mmCIF file with all atom_site columns, C-alpha atoms in Angstrom:
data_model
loop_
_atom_site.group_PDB
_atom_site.id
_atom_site.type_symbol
_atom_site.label_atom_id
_atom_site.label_alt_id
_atom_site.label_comp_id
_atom_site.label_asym_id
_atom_site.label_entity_id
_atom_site.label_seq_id
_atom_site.pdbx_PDB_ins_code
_atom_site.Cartn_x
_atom_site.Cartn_y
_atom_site.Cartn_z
_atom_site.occupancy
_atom_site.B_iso_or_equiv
_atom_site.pdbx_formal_charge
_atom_site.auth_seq_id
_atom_site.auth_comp_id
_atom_site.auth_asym_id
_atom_site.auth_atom_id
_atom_site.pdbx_PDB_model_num
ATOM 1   C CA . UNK A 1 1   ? 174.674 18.004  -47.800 1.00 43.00 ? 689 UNK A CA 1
ATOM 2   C CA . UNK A 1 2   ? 176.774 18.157  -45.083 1.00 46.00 ? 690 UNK A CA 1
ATOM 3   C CA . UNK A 1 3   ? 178.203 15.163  -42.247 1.00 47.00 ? 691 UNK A CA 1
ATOM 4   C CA . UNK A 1 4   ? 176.866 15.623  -39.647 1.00 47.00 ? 692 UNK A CA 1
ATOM 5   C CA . UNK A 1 5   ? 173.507 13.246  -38.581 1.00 47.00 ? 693 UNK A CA 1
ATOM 6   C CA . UNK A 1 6   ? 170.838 15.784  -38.151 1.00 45.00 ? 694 UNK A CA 1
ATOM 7   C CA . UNK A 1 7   ? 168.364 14.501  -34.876 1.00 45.00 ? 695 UNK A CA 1
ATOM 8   C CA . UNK A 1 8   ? 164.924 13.220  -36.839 1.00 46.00 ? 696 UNK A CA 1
ATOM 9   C CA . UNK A 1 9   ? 161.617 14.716  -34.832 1.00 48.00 ? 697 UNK A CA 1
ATOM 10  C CA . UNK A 1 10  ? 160.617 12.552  -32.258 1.00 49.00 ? 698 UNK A CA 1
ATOM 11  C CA . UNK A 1 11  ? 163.622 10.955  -31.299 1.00 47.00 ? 699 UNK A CA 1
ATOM 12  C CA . UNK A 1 12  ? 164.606 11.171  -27.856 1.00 45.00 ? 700 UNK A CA 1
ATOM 13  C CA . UNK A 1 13  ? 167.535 13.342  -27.092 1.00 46.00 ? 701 UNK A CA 1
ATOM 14  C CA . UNK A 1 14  ? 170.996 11.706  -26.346 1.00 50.00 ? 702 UNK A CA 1
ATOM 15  C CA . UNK A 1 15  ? 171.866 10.065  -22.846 1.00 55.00 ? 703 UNK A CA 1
ATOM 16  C CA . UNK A 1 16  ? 174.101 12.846  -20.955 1.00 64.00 ? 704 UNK A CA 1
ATOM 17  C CA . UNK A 1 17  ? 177.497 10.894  -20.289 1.00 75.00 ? 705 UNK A CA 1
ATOM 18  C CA . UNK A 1 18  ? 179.357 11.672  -17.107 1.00 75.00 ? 706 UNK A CA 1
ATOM 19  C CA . UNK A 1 19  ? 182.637 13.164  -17.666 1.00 80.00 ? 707 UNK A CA 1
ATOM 20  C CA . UNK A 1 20  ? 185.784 10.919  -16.665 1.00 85.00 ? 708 UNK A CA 1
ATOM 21  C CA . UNK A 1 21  ? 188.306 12.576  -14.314 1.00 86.00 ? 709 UNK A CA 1
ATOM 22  C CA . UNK A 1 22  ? 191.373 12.910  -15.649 1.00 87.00 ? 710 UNK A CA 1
ATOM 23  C CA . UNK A 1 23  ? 193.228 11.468  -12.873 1.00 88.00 ? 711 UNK A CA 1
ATOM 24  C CA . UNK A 1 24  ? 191.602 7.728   -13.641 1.00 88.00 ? 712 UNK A CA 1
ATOM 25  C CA . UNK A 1 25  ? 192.777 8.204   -17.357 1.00 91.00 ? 713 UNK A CA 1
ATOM 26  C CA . UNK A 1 26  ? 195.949 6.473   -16.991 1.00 93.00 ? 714 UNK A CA 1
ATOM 27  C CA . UNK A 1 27  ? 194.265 3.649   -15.037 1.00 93.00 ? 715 UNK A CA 1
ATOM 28  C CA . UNK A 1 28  ? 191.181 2.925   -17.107 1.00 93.00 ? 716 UNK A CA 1
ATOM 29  C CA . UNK A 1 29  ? 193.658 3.062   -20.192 1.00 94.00 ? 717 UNK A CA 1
ATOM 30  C CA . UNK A 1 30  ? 195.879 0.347   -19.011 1.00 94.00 ? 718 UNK A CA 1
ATOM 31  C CA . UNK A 1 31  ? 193.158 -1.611  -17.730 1.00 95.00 ? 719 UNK A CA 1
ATOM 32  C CA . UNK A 1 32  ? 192.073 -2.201  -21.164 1.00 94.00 ? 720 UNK A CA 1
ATOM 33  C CA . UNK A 1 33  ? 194.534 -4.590  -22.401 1.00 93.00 ? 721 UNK A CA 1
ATOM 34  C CA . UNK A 1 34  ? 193.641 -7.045  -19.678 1.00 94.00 ? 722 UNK A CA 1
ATOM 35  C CA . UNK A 1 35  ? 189.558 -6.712  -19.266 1.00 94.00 ? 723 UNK A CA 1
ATOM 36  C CA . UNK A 1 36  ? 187.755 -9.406  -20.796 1.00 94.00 ? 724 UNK A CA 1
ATOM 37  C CA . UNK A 1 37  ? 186.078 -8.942  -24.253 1.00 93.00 ? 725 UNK A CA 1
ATOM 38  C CA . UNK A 1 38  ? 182.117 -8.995  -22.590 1.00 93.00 ? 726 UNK A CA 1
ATOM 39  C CA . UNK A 1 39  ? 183.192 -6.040  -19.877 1.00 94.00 ? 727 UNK A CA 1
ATOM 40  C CA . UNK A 1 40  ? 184.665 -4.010  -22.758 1.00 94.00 ? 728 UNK A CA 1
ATOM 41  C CA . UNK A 1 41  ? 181.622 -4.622  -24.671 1.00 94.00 ? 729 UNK A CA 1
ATOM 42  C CA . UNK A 1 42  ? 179.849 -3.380  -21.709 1.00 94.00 ? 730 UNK A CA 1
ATOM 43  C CA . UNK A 1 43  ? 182.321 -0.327  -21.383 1.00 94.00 ? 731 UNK A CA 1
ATOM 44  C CA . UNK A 1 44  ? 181.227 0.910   -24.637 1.00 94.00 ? 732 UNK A CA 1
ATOM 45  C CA . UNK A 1 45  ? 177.622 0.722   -23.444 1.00 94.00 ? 733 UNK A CA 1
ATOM 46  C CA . UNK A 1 46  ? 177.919 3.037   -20.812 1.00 92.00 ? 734 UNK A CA 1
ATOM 47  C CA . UNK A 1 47  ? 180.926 5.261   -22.675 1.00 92.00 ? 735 UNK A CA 1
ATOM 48  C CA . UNK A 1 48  ? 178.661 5.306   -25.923 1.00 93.00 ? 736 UNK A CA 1
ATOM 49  C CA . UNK A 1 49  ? 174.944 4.933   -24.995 1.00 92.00 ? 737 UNK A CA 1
ATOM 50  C CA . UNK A 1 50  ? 174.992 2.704   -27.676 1.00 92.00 ? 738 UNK A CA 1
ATOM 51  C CA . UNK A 1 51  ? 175.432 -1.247  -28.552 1.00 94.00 ? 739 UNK A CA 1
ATOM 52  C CA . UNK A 1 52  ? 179.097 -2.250  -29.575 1.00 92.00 ? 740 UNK A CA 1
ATOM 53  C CA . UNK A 1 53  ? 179.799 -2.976  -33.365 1.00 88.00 ? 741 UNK A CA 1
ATOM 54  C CA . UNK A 1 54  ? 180.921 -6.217  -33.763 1.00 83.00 ? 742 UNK A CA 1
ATOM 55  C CA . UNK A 1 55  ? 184.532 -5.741  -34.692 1.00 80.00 ? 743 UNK A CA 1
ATOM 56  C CA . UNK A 1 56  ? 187.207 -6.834  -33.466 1.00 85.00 ? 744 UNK A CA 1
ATOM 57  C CA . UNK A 1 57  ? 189.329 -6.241  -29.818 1.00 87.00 ? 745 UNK A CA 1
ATOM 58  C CA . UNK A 1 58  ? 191.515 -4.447  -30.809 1.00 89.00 ? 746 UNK A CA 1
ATOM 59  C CA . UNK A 1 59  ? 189.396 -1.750  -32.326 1.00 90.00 ? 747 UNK A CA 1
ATOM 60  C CA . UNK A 1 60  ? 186.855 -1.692  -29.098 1.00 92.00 ? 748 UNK A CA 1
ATOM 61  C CA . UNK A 1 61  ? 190.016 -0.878  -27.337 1.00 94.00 ? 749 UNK A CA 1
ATOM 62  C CA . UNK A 1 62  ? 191.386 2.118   -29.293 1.00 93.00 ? 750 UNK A CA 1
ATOM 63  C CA . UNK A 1 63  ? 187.507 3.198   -29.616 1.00 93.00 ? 751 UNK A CA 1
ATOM 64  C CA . UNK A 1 64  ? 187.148 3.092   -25.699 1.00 94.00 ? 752 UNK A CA 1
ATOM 65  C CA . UNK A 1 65  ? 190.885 4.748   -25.061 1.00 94.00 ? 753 UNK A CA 1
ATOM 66  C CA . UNK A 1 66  ? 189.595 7.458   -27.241 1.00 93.00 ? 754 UNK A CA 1
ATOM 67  C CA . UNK A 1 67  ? 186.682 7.934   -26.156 1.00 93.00 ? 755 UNK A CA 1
ATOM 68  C CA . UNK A 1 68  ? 187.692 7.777   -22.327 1.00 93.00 ? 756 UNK A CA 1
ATOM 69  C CA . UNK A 1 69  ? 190.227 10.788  -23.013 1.00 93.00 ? 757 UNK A CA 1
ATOM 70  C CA . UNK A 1 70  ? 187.543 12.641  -25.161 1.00 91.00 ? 758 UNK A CA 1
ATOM 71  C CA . UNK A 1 71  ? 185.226 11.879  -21.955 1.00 91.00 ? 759 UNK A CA 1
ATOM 72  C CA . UNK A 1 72  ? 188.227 13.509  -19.374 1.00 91.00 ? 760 UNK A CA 1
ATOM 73  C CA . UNK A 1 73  ? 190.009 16.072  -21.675 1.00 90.00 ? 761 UNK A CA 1
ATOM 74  C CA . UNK A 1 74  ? 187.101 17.139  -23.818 1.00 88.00 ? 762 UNK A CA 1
ATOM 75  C CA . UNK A 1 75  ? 186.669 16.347  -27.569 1.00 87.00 ? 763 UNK A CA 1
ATOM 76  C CA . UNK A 1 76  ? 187.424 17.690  -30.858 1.00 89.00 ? 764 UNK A CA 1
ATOM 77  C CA . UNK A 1 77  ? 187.008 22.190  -30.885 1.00 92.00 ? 765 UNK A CA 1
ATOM 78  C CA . UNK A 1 78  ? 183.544 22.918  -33.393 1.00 92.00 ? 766 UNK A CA 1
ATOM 79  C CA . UNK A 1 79  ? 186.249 25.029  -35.047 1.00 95.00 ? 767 UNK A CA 1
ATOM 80  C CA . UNK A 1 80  ? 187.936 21.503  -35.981 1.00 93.00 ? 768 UNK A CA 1
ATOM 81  C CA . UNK A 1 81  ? 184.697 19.448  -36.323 1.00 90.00 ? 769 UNK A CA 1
ATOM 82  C CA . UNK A 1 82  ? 183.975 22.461  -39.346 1.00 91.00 ? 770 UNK A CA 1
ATOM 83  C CA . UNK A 1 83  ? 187.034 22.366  -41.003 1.00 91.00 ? 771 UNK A CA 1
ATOM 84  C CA . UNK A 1 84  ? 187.416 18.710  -41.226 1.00 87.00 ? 772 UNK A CA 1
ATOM 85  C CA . UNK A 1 85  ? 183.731 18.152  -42.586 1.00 84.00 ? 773 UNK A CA 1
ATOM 86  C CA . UNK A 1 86  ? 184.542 21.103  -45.163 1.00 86.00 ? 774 UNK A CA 1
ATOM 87  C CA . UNK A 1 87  ? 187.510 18.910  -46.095 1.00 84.00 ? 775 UNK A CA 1
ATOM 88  C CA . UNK A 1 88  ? 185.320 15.567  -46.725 1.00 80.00 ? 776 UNK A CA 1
ATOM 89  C CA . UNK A 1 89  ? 182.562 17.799  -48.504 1.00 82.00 ? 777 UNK A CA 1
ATOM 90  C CA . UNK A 1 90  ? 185.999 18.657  -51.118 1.00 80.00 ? 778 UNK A CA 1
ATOM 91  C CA . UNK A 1 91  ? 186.624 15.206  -51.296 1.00 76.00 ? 779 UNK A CA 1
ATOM 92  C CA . UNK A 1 92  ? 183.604 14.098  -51.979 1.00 74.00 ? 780 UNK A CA 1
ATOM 93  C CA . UNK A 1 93  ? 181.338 16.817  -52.896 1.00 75.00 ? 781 UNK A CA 1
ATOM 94  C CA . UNK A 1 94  ? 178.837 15.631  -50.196 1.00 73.00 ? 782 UNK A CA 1
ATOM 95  C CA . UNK A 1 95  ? 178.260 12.203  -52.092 1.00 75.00 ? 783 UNK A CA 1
ATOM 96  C CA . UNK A 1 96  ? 177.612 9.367   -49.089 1.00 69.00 ? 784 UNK A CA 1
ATOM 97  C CA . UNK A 1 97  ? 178.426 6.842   -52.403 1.00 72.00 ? 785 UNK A CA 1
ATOM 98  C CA . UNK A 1 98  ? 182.027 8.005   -53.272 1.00 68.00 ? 786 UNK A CA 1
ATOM 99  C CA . UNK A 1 99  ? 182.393 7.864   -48.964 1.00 64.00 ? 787 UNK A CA 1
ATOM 100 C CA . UNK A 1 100 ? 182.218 3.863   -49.423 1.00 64.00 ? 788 UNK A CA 1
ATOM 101 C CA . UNK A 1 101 ? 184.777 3.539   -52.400 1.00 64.00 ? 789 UNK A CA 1
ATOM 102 C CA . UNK A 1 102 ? 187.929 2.625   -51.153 1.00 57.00 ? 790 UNK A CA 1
ATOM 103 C CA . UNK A 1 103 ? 191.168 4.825   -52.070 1.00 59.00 ? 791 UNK A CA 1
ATOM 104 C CA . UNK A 1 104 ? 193.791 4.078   -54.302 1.00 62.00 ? 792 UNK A CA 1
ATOM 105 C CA . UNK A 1 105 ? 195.969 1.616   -52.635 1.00 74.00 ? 793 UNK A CA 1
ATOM 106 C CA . UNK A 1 106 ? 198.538 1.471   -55.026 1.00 79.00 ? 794 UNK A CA 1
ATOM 107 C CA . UNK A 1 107 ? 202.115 1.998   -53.607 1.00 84.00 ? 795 UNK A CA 1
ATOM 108 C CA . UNK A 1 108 ? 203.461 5.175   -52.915 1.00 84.00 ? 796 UNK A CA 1
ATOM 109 C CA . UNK A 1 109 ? 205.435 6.840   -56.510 1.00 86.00 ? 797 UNK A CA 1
ATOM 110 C CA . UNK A 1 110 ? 208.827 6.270   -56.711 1.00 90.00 ? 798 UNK A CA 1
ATOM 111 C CA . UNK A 1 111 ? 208.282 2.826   -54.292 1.00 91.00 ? 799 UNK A CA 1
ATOM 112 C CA . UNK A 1 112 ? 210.991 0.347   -55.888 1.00 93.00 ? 800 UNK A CA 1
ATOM 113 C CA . UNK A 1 113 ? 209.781 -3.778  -56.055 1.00 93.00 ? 801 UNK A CA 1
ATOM 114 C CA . UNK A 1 114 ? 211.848 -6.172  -56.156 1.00 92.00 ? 802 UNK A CA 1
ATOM 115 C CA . UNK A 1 115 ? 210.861 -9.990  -57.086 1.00 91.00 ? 803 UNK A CA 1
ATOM 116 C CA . UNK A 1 116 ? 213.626 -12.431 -57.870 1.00 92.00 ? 804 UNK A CA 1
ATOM 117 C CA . UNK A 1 117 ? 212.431 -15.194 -59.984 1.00 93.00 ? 805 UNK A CA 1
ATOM 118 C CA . UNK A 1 118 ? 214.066 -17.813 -61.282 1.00 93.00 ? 806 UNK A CA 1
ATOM 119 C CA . UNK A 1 119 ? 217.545 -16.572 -60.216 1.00 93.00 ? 807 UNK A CA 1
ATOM 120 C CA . UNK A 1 120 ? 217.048 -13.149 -61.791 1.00 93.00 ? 808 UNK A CA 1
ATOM 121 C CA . UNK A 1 121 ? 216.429 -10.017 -59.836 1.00 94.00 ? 809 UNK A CA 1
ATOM 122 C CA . UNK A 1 122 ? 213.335 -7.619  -61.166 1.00 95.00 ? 810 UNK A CA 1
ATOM 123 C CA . UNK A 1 123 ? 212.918 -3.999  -60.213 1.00 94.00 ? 811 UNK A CA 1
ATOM 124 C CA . UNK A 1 124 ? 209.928 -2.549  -60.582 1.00 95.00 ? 812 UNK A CA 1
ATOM 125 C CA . UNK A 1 125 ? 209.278 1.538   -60.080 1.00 94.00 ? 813 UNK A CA 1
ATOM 126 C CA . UNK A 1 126 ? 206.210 2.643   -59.200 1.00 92.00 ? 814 UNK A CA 1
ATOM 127 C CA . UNK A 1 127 ? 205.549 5.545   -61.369 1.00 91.00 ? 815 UNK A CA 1
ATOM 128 C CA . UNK A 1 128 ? 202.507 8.743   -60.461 1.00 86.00 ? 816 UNK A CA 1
ATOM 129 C CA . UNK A 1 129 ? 200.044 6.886   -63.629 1.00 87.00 ? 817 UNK A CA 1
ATOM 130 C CA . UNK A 1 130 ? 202.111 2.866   -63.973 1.00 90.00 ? 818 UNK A CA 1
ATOM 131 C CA . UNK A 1 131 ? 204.946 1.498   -63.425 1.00 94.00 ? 819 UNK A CA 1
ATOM 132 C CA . UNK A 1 132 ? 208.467 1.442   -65.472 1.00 95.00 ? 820 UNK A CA 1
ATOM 133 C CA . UNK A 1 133 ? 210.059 -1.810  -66.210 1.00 96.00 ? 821 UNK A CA 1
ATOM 134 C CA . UNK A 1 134 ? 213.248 -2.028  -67.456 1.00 95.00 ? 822 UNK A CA 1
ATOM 135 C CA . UNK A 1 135 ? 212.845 1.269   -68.714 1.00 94.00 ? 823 UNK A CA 1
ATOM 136 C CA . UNK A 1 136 ? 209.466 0.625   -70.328 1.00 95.00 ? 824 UNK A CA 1
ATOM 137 C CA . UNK A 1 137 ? 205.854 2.074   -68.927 1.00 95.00 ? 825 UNK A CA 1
ATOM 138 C CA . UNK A 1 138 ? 203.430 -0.627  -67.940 1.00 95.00 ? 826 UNK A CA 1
ATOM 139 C CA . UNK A 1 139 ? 199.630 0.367   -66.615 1.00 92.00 ? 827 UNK A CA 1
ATOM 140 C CA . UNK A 1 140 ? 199.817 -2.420  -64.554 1.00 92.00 ? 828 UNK A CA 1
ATOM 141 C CA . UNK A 1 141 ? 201.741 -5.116  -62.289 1.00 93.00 ? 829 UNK A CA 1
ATOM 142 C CA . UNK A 1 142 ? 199.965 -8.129  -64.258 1.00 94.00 ? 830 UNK A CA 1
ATOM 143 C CA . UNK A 1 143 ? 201.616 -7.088  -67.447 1.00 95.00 ? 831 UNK A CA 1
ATOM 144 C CA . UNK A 1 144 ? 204.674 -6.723  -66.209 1.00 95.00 ? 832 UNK A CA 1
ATOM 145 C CA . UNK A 1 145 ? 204.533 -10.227 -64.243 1.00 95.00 ? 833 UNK A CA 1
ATOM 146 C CA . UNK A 1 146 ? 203.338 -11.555 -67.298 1.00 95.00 ? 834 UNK A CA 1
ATOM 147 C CA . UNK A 1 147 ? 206.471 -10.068 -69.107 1.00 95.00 ? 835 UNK A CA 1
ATOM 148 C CA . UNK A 1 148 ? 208.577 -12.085 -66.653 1.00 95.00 ? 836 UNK A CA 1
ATOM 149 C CA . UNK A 1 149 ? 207.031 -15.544 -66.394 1.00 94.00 ? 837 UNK A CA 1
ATOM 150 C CA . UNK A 1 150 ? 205.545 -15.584 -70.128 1.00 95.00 ? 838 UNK A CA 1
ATOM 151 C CA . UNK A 1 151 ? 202.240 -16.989 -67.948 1.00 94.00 ? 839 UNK A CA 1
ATOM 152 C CA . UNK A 1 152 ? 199.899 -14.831 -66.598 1.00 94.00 ? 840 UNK A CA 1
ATOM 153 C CA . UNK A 1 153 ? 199.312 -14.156 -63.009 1.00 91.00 ? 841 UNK A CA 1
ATOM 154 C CA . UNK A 1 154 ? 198.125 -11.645 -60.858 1.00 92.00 ? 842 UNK A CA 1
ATOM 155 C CA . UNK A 1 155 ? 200.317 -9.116  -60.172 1.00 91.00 ? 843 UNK A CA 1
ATOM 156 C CA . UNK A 1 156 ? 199.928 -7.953  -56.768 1.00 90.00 ? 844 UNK A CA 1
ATOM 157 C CA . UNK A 1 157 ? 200.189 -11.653 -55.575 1.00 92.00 ? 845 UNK A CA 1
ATOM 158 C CA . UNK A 1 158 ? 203.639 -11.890 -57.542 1.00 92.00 ? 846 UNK A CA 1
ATOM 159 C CA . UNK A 1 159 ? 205.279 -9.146  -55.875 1.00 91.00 ? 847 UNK A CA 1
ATOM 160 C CA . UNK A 1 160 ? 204.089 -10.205 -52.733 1.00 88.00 ? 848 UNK A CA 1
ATOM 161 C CA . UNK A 1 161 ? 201.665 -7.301  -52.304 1.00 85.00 ? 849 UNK A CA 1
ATOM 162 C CA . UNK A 1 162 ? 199.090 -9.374  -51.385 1.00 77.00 ? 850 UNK A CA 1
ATOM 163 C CA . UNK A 1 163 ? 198.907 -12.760 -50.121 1.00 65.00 ? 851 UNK A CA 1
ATOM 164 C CA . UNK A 1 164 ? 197.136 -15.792 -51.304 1.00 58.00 ? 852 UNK A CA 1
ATOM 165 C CA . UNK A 1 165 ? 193.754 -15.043 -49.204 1.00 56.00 ? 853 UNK A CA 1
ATOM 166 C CA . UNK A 1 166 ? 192.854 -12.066 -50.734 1.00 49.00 ? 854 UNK A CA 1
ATOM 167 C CA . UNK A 1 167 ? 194.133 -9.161  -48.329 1.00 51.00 ? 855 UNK A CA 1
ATOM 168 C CA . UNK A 1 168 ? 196.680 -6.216  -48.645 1.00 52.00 ? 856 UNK A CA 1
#
């Protein structure tokens, strides 16, 4: 199974979109910052032939910058578009349910953190499979927060990895 969308039977082929010159690159780039949320929403209609996701500004702009210099300078070489679908299909062996799992976002190895709590400065390294500890492995933050407080509490949350709400 491979990335790319193959066109069902019947469906009507794509609008042709008129390439941008590349001398109104600069201009339609800067422009962005300062058009109004409903005109860039209407920028992606005619850039994309397509209704805009409802995300946020800031990713309707980089979508539109990109896709204005794709539009003047030309896109991605089939060459590229190959190799980099070849390198998803090693990832994930062509499964579209592993492409929804998220990736480990545990800090980078070797990543020192450091909590003070009451008075006392921890160091934590962050270690390829746990974390060390004052010299001892730990599979996870928790346990070592928990070694700290004698309570338990997330871990994440108590080295300030994450904040009260939830996110990263």
């Amino acid at each position: 199974m491979t990335r790319a969308t193959k066109s069902k039977a019947g469906t009507p082929p794509a609008p042709t979109i008129s390439a941008i010159p590349p001398a109104d690159v600069l201009g339609r780039l800067a422009a962005l910052k300062s058009t109004a949320t409903p005109d860039l929403k209407q920028q992606w209609r005619e850039l994309f032939a397509a209704e805009p996701p409802p995300y946020n500004r800031r990713f309707l702009e980089s979508r539109l910058a990109y896709r204005i210099q794709e539009l003047a300078y030309g896109g991605l070489k089939p060459e590229t578009i190959q190799r980099l679908e070849a390198l998803g299909e090693q990832l994930d062996g062509g499964n579209p349910v592993l492409r929804r799992i998220r990736g480990d976002d545990k800090p980078i190895t070797g990543t020192r953190l450091i909590r003070e709590y009451q008075g006392v400065e921890h160091s934590v390294t962050v270690l390829h499979d746990g974390y060390e500890y004052q010299g001892r492995p730990y599979q996870s933050l928790s346990s070592i927060a928990r070694a700290i407080t004698g309570t338990r509490w997330n871990g994440w949350l108590f080295f300030g990895l994450k904040n009260r709400r939830g996110t990263a």
